[in-house]
Tab-separated table of C-alpha atoms in Angstrom:
chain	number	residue	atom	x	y	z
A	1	UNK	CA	103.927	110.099	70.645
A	2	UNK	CA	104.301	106.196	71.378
A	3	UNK	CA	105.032	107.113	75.081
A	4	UNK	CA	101.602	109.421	75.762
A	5	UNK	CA	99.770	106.205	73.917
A	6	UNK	CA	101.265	103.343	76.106
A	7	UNK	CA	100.529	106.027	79.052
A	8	UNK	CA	97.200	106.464	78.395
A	9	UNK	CA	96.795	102.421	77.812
A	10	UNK	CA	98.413	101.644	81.446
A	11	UNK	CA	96.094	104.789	83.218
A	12	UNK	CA	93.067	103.040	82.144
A	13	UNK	CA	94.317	99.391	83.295
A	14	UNK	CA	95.809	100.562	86.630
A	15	UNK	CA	92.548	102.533	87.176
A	16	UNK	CA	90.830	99.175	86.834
A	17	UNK	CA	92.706	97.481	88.940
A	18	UNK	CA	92.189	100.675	92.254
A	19	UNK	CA	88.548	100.486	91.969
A	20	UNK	CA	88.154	96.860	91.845
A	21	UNK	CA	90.469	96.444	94.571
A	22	UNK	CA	89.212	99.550	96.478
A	23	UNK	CA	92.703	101.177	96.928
A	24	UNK	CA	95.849	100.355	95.660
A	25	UNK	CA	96.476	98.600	92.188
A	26	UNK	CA	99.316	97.308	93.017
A	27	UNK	CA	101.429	96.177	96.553
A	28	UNK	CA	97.769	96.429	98.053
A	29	UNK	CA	99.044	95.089	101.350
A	30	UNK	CA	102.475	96.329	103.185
A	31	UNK	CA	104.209	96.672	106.205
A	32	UNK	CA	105.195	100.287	107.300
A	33	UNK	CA	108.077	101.486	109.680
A	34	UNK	CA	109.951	104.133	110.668
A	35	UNK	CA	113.050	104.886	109.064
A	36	UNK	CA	115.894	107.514	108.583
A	37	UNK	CA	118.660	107.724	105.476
A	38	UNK	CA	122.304	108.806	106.083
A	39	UNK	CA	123.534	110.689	102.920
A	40	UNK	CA	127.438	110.062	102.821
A	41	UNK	CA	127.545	111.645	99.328
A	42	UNK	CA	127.854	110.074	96.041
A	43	UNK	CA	132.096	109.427	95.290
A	44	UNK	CA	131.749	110.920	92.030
A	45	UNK	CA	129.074	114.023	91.860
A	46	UNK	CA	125.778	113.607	89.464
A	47	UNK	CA	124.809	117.288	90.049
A	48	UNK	CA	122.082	116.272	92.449
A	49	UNK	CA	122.662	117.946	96.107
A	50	UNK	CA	120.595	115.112	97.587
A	51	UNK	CA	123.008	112.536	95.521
A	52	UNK	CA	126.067	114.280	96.359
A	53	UNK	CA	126.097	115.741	99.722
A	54	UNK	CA	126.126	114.544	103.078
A	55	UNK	CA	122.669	114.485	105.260
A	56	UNK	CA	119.802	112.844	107.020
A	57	UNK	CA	116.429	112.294	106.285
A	58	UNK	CA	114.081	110.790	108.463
A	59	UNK	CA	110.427	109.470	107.269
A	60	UNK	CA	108.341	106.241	106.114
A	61	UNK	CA	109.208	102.882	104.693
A	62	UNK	CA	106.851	100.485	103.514
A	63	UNK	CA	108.018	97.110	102.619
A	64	UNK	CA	104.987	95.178	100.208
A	65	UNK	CA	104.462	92.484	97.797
A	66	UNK	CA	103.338	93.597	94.114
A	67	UNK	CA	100.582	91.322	93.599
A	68	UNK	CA	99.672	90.233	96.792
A	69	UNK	CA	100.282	86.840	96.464
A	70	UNK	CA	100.358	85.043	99.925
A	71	UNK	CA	103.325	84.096	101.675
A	72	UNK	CA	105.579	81.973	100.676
A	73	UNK	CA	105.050	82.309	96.675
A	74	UNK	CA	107.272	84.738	95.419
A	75	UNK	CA	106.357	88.103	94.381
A	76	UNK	CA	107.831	91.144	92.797
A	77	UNK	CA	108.643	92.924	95.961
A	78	UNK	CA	108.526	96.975	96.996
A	79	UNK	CA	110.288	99.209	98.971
A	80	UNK	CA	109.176	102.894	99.180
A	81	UNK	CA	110.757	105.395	101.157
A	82	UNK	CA	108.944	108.635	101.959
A	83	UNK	CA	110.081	111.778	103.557
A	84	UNK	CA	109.850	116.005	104.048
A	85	UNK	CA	113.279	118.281	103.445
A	86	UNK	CA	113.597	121.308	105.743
A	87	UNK	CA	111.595	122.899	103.648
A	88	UNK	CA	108.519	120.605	104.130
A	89	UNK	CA	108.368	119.643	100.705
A	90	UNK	CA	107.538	115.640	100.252
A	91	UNK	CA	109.716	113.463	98.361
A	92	UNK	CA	109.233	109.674	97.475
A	93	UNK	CA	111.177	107.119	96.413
A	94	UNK	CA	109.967	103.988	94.860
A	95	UNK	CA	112.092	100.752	94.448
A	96	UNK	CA	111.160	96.861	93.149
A	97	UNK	CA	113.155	94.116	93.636
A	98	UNK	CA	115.352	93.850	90.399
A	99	UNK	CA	118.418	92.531	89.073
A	100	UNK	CA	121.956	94.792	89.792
A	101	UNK	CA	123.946	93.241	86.847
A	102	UNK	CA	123.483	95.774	83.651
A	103	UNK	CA	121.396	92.999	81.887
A	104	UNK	CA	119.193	92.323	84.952
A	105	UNK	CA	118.529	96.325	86.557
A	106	UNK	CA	115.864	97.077	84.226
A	107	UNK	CA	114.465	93.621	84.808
A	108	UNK	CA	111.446	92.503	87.628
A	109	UNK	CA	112.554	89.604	89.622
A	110	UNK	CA	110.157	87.749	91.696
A	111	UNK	CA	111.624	87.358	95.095
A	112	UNK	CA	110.645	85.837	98.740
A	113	UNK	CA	112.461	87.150	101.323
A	114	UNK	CA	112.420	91.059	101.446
A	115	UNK	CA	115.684	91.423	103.610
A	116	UNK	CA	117.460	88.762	101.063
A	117	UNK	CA	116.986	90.694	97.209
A	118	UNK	CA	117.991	93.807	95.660
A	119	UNK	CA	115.583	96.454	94.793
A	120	UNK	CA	116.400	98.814	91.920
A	121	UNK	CA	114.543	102.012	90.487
A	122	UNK	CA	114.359	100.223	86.874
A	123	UNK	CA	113.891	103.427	85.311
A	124	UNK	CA	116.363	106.037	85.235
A	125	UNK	CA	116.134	109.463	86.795
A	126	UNK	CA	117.760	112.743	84.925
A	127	UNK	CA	120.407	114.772	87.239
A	128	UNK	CA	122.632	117.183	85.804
A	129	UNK	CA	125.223	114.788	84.680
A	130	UNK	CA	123.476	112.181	83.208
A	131	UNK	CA	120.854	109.566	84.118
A	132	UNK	CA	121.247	107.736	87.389
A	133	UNK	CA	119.593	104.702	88.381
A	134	UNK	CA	118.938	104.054	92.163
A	135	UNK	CA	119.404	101.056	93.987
A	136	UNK	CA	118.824	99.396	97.876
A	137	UNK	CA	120.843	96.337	98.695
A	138	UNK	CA	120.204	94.352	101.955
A	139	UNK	CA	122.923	94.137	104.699
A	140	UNK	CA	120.769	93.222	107.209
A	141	UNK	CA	117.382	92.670	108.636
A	142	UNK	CA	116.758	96.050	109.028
A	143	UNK	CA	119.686	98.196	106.808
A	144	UNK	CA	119.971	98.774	103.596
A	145	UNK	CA	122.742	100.615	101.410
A	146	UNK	CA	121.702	102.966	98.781
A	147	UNK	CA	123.243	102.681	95.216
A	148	UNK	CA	123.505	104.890	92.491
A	149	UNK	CA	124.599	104.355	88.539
A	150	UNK	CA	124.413	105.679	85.293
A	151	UNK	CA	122.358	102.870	83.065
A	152	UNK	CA	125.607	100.535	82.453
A	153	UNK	CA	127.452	101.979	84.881
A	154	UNK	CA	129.218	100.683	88.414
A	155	UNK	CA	127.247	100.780	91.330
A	156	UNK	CA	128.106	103.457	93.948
A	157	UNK	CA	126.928	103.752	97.483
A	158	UNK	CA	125.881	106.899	98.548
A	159	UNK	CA	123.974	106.499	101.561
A	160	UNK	CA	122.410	103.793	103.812
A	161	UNK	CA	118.627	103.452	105.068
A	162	UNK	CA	117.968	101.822	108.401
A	163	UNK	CA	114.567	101.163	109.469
A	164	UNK	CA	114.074	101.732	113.271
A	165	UNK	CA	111.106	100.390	114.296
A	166	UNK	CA	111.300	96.312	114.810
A	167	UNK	CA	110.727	94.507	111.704
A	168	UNK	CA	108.742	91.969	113.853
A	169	UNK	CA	105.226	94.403	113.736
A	170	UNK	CA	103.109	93.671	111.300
A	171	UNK	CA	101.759	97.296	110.376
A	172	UNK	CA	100.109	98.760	107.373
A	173	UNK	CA	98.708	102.683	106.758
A	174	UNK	CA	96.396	104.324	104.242
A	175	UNK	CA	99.826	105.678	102.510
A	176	UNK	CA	100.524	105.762	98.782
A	177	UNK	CA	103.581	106.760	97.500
A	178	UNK	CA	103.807	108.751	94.270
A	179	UNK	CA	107.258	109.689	92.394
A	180	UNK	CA	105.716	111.229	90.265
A	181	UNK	CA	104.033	114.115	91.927
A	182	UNK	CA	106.555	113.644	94.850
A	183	UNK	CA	110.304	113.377	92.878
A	184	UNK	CA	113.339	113.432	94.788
A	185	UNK	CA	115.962	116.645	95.064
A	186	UNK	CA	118.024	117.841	92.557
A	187	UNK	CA	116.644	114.330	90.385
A	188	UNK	CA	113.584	114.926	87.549
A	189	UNK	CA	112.370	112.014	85.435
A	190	UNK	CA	112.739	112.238	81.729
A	191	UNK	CA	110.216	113.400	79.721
A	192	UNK	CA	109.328	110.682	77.875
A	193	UNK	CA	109.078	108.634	80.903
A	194	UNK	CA	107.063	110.919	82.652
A	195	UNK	CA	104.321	110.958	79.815
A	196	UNK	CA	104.638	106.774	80.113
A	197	UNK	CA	104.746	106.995	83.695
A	198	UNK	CA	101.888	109.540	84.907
A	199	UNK	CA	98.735	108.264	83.638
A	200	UNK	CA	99.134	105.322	85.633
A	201	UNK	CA	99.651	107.343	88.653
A	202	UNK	CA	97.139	110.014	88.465
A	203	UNK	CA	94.924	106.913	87.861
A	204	UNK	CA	95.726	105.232	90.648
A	205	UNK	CA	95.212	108.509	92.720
A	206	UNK	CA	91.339	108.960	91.821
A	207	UNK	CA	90.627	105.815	93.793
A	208	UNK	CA	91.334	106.558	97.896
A	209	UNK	CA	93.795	104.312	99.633
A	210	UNK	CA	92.743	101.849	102.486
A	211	UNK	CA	94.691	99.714	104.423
């Protein structure tokens, strides 16, 4: 299939890019703090517990710039949240600054200001009742509120993320996030995306991450 092609295509590039960088192929440089996300539930239920109940999670964000261009060119900007259930298992989630309107959320926006853009999943996960894209919109320097939508569909806050270590450190860690082998609860990715999607990642994983 077209999707396992393009997959294999973007393995062999993002390899490329993690061993001549010597880490991370992309957002090679970041700034990491501790964080914890208050589920208030989704309004309308996707069939996702994690979506649609109320709870806490506490882990990792790292805030980073795509490329790595310097300060103050734009870049596409990350946000990547990481944390364990009560089970232990590790789940990440992985957002880029994007548009929210339906002709801008599958769209990568350079941006500036990390606290001052909204960061989208672009690519949809599967739930139970349909594919749900997942959003972060600034409220303040350190708080975001987390979105959810079908593709073309209104956004809906379900939970808010507030980082609680000052934003004013600049700190980095040997951390690399990976949705694919980490996805959230209840959520899966569908399968064509996965077999566009995983190449890239497993790529990416051969080469070890430095700071």
């Amino acid at each position: 299939m077209w999707t396992s092609a393009v997959g294999s295509l973007l393995g062999g590039v993002f390899g490329t890019l993690a061993r001549v960088r010597h880490g991370k192929p992309l957002h090679p440089r970041g700034t990491v703090f501790d964080a914890v996300l208050r589920r208030i539930g989704a309004p309308e239920p996707w069939g996702a517990e994690w979506l649609d109940t109320p709870g806490e999670d506490h882990g990792l964000v790292r805030l980073s710039r795509s490329v790595g261009l310097p300060r103050p060119l734009p870049d596409v900007l990350g946000l990547a949240f990481t944390f364990d259930d009560p089970t232990g298992d590790r789940h990440d989630l992985l957002l880029a600054t994007t548009g929210l309107s339906p002709g801008t959320r599958f769209v990568l926006l350079p941006r500036r200001d990390p606290f001052d853009a909204p960061y989208g999943s672009l690519f949809p996960y599967r739930a139970a009742k349909g594919l749900v894209l997942l959003a972060a919109e600034p409220t303040s320097r350190d708080r975001f509120r987390l979105l959810a939508a079908s593709p073309a569909g209104r956004w809906r806050e379900f939970a808010t993320l507030e980082l609680t270590k000052g934003t004013d450190v600049e700190e980095d860690q040997p951390i690399r996030f990976d949705p694919m082998r980490y996805p959230l609860p209840g959520l899966s990715w569908p399968p064509a995306l996965a077999r566009l999607r995983e190449p890239a990642y497993a790529a990416a994983r051969r080469v070890p991450a430095a700071v």
